[in-house]
mmCIF file of C-alpha atoms in Angstrom:
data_model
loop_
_atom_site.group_PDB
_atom_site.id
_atom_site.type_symbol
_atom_site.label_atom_id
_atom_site.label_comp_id
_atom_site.label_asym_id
_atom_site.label_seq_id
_atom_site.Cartn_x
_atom_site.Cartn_y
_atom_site.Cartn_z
ATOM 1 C CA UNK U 1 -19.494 7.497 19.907
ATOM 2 C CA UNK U 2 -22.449 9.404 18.178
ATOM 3 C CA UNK U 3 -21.367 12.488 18.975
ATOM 4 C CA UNK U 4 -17.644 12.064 17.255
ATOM 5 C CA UNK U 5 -16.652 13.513 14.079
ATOM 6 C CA UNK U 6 -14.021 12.166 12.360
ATOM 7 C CA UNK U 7 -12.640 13.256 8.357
ATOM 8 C CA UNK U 8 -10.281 10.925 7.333
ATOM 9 C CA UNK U 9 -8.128 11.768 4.269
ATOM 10 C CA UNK U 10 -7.259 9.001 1.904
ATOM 11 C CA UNK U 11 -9.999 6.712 -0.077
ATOM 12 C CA UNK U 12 -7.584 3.733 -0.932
ATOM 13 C CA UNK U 13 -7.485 0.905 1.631
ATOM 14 C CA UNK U 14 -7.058 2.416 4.890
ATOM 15 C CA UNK U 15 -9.319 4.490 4.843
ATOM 16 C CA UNK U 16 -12.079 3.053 4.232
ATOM 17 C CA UNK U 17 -11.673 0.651 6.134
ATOM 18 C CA UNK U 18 -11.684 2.712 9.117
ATOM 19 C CA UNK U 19 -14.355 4.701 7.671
ATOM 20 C CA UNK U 20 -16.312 0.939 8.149
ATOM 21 C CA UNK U 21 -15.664 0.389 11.391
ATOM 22 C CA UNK U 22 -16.267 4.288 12.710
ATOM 23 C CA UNK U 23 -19.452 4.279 11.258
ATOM 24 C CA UNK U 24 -20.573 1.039 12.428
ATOM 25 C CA UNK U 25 -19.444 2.405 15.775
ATOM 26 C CA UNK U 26 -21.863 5.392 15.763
ATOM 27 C CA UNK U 27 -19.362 8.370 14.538
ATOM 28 C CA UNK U 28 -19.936 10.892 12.191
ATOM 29 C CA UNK U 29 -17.520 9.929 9.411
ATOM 30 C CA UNK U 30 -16.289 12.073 5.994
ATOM 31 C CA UNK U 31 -13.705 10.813 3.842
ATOM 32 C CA UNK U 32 -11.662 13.361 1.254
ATOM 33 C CA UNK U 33 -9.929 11.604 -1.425
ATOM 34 C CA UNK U 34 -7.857 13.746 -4.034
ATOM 35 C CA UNK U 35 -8.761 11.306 -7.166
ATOM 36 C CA UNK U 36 -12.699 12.160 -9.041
ATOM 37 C CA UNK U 37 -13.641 8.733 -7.433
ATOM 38 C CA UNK U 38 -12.660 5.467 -5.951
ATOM 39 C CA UNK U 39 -9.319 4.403 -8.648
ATOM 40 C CA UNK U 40 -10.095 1.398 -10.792
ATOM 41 C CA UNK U 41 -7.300 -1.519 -11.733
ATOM 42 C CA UNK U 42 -4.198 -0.734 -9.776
ATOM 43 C CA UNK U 43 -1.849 -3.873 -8.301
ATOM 44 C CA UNK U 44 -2.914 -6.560 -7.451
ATOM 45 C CA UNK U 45 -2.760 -6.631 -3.155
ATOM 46 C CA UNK U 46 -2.691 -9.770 -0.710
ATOM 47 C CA UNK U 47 -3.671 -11.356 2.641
ATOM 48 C CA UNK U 48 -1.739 -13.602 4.629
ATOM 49 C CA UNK U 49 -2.887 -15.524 6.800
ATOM 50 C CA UNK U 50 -5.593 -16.282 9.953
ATOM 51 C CA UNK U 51 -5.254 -12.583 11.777
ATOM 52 C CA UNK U 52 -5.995 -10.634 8.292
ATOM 53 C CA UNK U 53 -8.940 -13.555 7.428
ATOM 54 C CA UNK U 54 -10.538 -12.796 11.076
ATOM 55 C CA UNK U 55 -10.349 -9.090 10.472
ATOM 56 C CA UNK U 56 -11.924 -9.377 7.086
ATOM 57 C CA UNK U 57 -14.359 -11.780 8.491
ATOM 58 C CA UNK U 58 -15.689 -9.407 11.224
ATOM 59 C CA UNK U 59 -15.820 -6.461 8.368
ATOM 60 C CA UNK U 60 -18.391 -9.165 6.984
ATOM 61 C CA UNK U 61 -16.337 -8.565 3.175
ATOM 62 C CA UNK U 62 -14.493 -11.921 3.837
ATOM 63 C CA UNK U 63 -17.344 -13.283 0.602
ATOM 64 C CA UNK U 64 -16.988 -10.735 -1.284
ATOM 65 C CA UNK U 65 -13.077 -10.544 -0.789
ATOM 66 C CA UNK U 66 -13.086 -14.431 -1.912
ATOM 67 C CA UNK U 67 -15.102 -13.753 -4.935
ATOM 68 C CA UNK U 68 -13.077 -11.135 -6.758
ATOM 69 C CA UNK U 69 -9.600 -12.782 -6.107
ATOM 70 C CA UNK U 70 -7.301 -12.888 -9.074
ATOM 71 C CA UNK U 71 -5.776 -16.616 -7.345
ATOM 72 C CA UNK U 72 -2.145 -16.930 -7.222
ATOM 73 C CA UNK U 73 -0.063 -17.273 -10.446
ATOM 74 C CA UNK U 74 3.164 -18.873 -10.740
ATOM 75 C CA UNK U 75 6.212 -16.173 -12.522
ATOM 76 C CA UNK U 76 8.551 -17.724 -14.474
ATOM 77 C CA UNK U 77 11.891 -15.335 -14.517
ATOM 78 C CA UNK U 78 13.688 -15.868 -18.096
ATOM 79 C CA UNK U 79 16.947 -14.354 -19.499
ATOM 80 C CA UNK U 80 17.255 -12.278 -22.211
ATOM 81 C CA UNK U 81 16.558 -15.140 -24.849
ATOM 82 C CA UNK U 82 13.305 -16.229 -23.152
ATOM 83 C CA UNK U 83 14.891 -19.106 -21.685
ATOM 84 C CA UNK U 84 13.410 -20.188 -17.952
ATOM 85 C CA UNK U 85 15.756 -19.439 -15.366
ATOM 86 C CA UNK U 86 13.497 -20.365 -11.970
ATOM 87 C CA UNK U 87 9.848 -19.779 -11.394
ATOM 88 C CA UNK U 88 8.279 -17.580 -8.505
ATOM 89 C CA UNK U 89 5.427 -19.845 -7.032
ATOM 90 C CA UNK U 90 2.053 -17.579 -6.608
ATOM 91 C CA UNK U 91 1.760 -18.600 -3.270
ATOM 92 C CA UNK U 92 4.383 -16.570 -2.373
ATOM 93 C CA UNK U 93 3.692 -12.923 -5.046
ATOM 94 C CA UNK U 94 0.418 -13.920 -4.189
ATOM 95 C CA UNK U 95 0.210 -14.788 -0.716
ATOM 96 C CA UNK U 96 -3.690 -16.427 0.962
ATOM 97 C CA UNK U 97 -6.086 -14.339 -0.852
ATOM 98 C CA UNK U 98 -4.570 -11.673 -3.468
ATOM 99 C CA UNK U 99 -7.584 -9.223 -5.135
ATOM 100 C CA UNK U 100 -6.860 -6.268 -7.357
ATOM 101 C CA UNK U 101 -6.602 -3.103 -4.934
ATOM 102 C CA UNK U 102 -8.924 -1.707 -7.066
ATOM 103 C CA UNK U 103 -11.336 -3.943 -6.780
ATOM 104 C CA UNK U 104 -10.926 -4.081 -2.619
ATOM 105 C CA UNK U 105 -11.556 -0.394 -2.640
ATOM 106 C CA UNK U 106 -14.447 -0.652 -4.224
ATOM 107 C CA UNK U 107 -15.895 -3.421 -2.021
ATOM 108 C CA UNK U 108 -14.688 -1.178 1.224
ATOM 109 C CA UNK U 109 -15.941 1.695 -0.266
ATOM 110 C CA UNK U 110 -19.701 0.053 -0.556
ATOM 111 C CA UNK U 111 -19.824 -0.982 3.124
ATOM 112 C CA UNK U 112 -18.188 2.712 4.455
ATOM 113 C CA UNK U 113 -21.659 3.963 4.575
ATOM 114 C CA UNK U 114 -20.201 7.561 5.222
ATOM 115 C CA UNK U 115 -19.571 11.446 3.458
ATOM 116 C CA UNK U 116 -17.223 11.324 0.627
ATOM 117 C CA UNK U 117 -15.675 14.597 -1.021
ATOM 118 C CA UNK U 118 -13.948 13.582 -4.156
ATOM 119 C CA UNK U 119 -11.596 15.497 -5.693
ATOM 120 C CA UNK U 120 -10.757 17.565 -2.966
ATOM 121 C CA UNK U 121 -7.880 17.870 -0.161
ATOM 122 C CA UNK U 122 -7.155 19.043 3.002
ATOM 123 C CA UNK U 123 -5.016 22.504 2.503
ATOM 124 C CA UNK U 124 -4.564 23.338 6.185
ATOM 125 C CA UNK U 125 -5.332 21.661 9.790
ATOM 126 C CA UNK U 126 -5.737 24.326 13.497
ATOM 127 C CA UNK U 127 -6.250 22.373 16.134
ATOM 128 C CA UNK U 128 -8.174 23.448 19.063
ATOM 129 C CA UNK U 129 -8.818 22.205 22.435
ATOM 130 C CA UNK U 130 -12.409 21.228 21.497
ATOM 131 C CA UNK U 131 -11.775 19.893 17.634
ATOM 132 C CA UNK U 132 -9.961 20.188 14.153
ATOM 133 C CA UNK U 133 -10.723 22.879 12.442
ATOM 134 C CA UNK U 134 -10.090 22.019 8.649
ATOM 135 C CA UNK U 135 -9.496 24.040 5.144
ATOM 136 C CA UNK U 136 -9.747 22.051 2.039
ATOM 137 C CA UNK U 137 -9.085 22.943 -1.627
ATOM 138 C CA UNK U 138 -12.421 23.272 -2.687
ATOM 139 C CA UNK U 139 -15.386 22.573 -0.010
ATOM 140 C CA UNK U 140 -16.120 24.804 2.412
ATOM 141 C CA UNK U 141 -14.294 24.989 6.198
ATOM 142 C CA UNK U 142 -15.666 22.661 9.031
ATOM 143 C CA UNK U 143 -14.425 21.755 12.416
ATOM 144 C CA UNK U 144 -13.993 17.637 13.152
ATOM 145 C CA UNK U 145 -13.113 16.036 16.518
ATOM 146 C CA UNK U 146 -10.809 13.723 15.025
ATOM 147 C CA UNK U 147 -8.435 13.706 11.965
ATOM 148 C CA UNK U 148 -6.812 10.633 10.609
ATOM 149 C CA UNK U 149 -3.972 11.013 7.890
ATOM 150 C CA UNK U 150 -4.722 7.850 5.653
ATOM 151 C CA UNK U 151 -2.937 9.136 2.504
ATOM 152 C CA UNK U 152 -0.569 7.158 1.667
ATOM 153 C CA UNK U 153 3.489 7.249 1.983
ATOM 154 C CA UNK U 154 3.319 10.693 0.503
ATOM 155 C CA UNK U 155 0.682 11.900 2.899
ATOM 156 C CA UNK U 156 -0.953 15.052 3.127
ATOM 157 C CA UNK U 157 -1.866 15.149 6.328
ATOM 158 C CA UNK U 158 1.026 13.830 7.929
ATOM 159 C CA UNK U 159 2.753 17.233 6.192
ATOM 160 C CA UNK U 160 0.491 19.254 7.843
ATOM 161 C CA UNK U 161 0.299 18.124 11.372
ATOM 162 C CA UNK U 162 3.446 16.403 11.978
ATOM 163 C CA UNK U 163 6.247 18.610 9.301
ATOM 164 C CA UNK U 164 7.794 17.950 6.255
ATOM 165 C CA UNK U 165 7.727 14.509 4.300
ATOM 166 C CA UNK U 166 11.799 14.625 4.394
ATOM 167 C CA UNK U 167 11.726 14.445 7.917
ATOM 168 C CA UNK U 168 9.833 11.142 8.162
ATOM 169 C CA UNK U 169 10.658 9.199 4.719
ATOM 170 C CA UNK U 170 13.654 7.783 3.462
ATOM 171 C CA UNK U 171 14.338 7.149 0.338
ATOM 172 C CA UNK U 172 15.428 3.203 -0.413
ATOM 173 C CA UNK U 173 17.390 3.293 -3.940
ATOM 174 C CA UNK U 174 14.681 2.519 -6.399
ATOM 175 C CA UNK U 175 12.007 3.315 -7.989
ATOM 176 C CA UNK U 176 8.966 1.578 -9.261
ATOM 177 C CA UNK U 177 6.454 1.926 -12.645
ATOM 178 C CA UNK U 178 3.142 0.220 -13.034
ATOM 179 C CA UNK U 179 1.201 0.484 -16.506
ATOM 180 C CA UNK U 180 -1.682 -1.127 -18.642
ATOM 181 C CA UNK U 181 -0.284 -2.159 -21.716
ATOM 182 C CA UNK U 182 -2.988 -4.152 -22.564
ATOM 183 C CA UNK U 183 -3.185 -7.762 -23.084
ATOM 184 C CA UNK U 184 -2.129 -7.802 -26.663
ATOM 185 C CA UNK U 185 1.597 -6.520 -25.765
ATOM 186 C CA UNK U 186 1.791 -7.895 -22.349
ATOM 187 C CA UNK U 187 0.009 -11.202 -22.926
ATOM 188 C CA UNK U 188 -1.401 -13.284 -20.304
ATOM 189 C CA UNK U 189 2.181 -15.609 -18.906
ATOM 190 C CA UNK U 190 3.492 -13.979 -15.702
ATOM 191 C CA UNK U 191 7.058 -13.515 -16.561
ATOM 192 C CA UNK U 192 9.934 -11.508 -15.502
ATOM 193 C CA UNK U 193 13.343 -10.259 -16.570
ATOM 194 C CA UNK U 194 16.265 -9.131 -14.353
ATOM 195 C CA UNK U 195 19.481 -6.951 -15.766
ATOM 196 C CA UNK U 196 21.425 -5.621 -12.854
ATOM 197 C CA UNK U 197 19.294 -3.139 -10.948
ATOM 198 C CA UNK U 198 16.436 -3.477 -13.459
ATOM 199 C CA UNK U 199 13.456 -5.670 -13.271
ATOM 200 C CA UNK U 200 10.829 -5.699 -16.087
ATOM 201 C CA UNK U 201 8.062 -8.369 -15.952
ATOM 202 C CA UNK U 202 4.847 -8.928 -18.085
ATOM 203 C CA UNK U 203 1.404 -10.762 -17.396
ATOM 204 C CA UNK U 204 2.178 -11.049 -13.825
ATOM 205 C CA UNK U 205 0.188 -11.448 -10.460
ATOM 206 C CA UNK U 206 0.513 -6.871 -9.944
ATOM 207 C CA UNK U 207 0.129 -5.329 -12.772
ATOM 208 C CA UNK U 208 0.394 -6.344 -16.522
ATOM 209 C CA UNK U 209 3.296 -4.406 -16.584
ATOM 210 C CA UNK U 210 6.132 -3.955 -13.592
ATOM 211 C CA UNK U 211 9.271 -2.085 -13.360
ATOM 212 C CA UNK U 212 11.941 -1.670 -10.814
ATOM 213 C CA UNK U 213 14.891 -0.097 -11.457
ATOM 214 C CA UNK U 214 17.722 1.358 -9.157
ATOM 215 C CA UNK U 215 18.159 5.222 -9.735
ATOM 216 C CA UNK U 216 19.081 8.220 -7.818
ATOM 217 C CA UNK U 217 16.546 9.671 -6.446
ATOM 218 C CA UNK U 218 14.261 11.493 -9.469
ATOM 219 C CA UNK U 219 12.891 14.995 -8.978
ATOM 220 C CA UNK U 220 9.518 15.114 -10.997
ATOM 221 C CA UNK U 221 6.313 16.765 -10.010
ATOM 222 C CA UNK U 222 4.023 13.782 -9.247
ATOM 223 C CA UNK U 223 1.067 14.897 -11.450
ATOM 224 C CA UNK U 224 3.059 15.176 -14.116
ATOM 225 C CA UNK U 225 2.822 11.367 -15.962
ATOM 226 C CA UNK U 226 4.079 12.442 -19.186
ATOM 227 C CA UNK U 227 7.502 13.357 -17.318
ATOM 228 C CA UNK U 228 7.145 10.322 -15.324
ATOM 229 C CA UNK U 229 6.636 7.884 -18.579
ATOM 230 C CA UNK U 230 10.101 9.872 -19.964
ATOM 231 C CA UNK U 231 11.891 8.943 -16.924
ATOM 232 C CA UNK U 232 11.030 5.148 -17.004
ATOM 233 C CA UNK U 233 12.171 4.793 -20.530
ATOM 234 C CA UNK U 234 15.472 6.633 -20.002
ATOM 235 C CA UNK U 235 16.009 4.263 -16.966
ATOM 236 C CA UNK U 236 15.759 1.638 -19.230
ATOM 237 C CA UNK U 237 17.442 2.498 -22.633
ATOM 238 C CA UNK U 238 19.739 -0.221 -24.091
ATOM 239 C CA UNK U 239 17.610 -2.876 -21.705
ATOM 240 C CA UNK U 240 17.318 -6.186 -23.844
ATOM 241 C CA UNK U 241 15.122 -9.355 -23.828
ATOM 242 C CA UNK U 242 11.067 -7.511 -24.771
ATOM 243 C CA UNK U 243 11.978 -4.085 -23.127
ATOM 244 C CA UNK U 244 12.577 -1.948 -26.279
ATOM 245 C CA UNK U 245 9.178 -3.226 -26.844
ATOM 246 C CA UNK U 246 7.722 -2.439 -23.852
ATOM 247 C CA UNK U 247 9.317 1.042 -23.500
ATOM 248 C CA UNK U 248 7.531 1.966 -27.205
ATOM 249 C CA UNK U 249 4.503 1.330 -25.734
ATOM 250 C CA UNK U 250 4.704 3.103 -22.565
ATOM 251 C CA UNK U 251 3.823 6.571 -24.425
ATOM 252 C CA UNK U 252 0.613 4.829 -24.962
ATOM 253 C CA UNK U 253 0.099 3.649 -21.514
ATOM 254 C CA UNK U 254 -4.137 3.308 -21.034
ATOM 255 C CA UNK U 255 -3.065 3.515 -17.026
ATOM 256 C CA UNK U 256 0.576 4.632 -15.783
ATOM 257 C CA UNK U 257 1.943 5.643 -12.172
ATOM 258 C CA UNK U 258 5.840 6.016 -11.574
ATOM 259 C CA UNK U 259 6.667 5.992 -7.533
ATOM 260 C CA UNK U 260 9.512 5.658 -5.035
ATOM 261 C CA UNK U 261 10.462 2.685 -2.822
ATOM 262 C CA UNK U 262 10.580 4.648 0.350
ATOM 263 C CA UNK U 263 10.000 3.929 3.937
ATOM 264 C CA UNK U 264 8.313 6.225 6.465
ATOM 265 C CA UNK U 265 9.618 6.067 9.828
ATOM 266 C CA UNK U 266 7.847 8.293 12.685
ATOM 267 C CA UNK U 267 8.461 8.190 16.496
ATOM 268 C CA UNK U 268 4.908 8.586 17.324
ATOM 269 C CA UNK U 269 1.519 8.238 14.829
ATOM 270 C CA UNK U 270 -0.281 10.720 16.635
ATOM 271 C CA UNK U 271 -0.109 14.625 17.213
ATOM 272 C CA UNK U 272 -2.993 15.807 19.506
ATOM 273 C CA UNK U 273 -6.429 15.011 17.692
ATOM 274 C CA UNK U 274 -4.727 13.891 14.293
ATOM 275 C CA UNK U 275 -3.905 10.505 14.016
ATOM 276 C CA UNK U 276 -1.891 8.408 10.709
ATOM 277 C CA UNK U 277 -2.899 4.872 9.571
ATOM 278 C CA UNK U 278 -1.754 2.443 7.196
ATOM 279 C CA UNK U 279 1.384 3.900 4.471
ATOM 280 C CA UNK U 280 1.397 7.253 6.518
ATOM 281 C CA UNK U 281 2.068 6.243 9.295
ATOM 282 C CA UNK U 282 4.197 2.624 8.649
ATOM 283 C CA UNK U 283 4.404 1.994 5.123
ATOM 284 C CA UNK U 284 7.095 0.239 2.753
ATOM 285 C CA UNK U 285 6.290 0.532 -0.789
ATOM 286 C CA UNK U 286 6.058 -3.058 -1.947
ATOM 287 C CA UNK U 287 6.843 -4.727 1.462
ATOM 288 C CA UNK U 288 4.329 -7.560 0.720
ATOM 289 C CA UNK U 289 2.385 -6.404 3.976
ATOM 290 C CA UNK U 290 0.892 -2.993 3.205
ATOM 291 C CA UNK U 291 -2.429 -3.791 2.751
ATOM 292 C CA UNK U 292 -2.642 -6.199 5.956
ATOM 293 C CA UNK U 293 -1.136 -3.691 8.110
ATOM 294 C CA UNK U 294 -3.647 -1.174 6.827
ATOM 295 C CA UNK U 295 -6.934 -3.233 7.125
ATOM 296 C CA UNK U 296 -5.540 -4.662 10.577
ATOM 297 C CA UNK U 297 -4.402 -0.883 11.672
ATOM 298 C CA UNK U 298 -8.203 0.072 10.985
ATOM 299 C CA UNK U 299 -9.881 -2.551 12.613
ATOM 300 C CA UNK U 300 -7.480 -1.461 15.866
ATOM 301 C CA UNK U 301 -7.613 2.392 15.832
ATOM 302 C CA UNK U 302 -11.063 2.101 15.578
ATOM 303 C CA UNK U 303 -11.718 -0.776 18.564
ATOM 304 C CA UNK U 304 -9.615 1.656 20.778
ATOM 305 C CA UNK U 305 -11.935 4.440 20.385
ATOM 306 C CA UNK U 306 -14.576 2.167 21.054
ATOM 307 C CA UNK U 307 -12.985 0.735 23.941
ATOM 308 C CA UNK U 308 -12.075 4.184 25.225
ATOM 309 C CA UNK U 309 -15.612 5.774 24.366
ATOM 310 C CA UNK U 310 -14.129 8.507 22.000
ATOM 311 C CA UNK U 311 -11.401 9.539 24.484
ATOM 312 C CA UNK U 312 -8.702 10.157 21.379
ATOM 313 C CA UNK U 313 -5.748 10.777 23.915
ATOM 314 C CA UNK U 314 -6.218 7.010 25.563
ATOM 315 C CA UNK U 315 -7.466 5.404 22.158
ATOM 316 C CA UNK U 316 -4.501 6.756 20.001
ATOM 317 C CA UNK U 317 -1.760 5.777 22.882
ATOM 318 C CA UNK U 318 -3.573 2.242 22.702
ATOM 319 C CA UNK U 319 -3.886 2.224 19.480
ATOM 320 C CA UNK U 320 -0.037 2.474 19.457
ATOM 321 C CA UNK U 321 0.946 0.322 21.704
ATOM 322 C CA UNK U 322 -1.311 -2.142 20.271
ATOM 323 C CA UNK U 323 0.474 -1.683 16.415
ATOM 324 C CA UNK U 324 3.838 -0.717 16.643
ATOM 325 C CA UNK U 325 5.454 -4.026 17.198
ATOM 326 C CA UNK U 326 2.919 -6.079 14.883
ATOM 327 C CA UNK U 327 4.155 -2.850 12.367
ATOM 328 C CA UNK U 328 7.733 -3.579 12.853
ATOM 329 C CA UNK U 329 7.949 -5.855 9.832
ATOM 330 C CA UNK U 330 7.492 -2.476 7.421
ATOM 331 C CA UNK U 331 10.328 -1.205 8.577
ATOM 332 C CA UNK U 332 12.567 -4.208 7.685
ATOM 333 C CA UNK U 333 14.643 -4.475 4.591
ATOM 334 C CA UNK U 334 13.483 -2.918 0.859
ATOM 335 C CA UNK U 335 11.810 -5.593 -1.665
ATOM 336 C CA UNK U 336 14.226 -3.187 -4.411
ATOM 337 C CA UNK U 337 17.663 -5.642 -3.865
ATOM 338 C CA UNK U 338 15.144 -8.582 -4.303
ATOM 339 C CA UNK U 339 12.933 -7.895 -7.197
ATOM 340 C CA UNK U 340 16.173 -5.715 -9.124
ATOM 341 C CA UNK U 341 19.385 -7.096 -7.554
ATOM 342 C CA UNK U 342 22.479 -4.874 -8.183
ATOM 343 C CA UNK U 343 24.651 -7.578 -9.761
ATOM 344 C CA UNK U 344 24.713 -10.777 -12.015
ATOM 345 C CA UNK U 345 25.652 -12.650 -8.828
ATOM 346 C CA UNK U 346 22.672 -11.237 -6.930
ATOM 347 C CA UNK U 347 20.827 -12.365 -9.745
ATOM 348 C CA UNK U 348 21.664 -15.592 -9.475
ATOM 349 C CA UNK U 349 21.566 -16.162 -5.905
ATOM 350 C CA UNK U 350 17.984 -14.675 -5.623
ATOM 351 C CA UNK U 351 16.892 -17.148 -8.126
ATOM 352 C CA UNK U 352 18.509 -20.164 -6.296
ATOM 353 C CA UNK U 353 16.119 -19.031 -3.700
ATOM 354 C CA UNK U 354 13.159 -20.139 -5.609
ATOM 355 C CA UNK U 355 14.853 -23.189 -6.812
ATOM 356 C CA UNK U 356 15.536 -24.634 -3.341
ATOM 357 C CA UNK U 357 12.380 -25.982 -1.690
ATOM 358 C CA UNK U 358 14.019 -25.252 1.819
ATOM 359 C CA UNK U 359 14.799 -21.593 1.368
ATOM 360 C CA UNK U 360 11.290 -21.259 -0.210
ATOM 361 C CA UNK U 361 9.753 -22.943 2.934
ATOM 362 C CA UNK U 362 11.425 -20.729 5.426
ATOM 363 C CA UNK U 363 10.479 -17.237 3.958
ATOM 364 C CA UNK U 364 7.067 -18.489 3.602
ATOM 365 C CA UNK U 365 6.900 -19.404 7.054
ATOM 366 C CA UNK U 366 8.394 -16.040 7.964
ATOM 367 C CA UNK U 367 5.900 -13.885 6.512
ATOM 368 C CA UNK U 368 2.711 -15.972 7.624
ATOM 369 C CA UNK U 369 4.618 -14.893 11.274
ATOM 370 C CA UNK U 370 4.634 -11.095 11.018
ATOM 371 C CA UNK U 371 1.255 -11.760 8.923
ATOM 372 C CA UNK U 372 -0.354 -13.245 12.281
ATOM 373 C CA UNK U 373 2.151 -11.693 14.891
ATOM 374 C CA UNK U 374 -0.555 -9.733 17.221
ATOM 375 C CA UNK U 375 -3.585 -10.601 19.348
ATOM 376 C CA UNK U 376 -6.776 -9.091 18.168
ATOM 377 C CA UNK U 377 -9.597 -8.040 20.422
ATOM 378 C CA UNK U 378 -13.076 -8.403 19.857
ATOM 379 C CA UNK U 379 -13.775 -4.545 20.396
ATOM 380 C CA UNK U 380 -17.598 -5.338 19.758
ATOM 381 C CA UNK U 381 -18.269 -8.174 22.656
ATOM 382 C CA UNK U 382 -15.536 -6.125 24.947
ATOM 383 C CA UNK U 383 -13.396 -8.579 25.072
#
């Protein structure tokens, strides 16, 4: 594939992960990422079990993976007094192997030996019958064989070649803050509080501070993070247990990003020579399975290309029939009735959850099943 071009927008997970695998295949490979650089910190992301180890593995970043983890922590859930009310074992926030996504990006980023334009975006896509040809905000025009959308839930690309976000993600009830609080104010126990359809929790395995809270859905220009830190702490005025706390800090916020829990459904992930991968094209804001479906979605795509010599009409039909039913578990259920229940009852039956060793058992065994539910080729040997 020496003679393929591909520009792939989105410098998270997905992408370069793909970016990886292209290269290492022979293509031509440029990555445009909105952010000055590869982002720092972020969530803490996880693996699950022997199909995302293999993948990893054959990347040759399984070492390095296993180095940086953070290791699972145990969450203790309290009431508004402190008091223990069950605890949240880190095998399960935590799953196999959890790293900081910041920290994975910047291990993918080192071995996508490729173009990056930072701080840039893709403004407009033309196809053609012989290529892409591309517009972005601030480099000059160029024509690419192959476009992959790998931007996230929110996805650029996806607008552009496939129509407007409302017509492919639905919005699931909540929303969700992370922010740096540091240390000091968030201290170093993973706990977390529940009030009906709010969740704050401290010190934990994703960020050292988490919110969920069930809202409407809020109209605020994403750039904007003073408007989004506003909106977090009007969600939760009159919030007890260390919230008021929390909130006062939240001004002061060292790192802060306010999102949706949304769900993108789409009846095909390709439209001519532009293809979607990972949140664009499947994603479930805090699912549990984001980052193995985008890793595992890379390592695909980018076999079937191989496998089909560049041919983007049989690779990206492949591609799909290959994914779409290991990708059904995104589209299942929203993690916002679990981590903020709607009612004391909920509440309390969530927690029971953690308290019975049976219950606990079975949804561990569940996700290691969609974790490991597809059979991977070995797109280098051919076989």
């Amino acid at each position: 594939m020496k003679n393929l071009s591909v520009l792939i927008s989105g410098a998270s997970i997905a992408g370069p992960a793909l970016a990886h695998w292209l290269t290492r295949y022979g293509c031509t490979v440029t990555v445009v990422e909105r952010a000055p650089g590869v982002r720092p910190g972020g969530q803490a992301v996880d693996f699950k079990g022997a199909t995302h180890r293999t993948v990893l593995a054959r990347m040759g970043v399984l070492d390095e993976v296993l180095e940086r983890q953070t290791g699972g922590q145990d969450q203790t859930i309290v009431d508004a007094a402190g008091r223990p009310r069950a605890v949240i074992p880190g095998e399960f926030t935590g799953g196999e192997i959890e790293i900081r996504r910041g920290d994975l990006a910047e291990i993918l980023y080192a071995h996508a030996r490729c173009e990056y334009l930072f701080g840039d975006t893709v403004t407009a896509l033309s196809e053609a019958a012989d290529g892409v040809d591309v517009t972005f905000a601030h480099a000059r025009p160029r024509r690419f064989d192959l476009v992959v959308g790998a931007d996230g839930i929110h996805s650029n690309v996806r607008r552009l070649a496939f129509g407007p976000e409302r017509d492919y993600v639905e919005y699931l009830g909540y929303h969700y803050a992370l922010a740096e609080l540091g240390e000091k104010v968030a201290g170093s126990e993973a706990v977390m509080y529940n009030e009906p359809g709010r969740m704050a929790a401290v010190g934990g395995p994703k960020a050292q501070a988490f919110f969920v809270f069930a809202s409407p859905e809020l109209d605020y220009d994403r750039t904007d993070t003073g408007k989004q830190r506003q909106l977090l702490m009007d969600a939760y005025q009159g919030a007890g247990w260390r919230v008021p706390e929390l909130m006062a800090e939240i001004p002061r916020a060292r790192e802060f990003y306010l999102d949706s829990l949304s769900r993108v459904t789409i009846d095909r992930y390709s439209r001519g020579r532009v293809v979607l991968l990972g949140d664009a094209a499947y994603g479930n804001t805090l699912g549990g399975f984001g980052t193995g479906l985008a890793v595992v979605g890379a390592y695909v795509l980018a076999g079937e290309l191989l496998a089909a010599d560049g041919d983007h009409q049989v690779a990206f039909a492949r591609y799909e029939d290959q994914f779409r039913g290991y990708a059904k578990i995104a589209q299942r259920g929203s993690a916002g009735p679990f981590l903020a229940p709607p009612s004391p009852l909920r509440i309390k039956l969530r927690d029971w959850t953690f308290k019975s060793r049976v219950l606990l058992g079975l949804m561990l065994k569940a996700t290691d099943k969609f974790a490991t539910d597809i059979e991977l080729a070995d797109y280098a040997s051919g076989s």
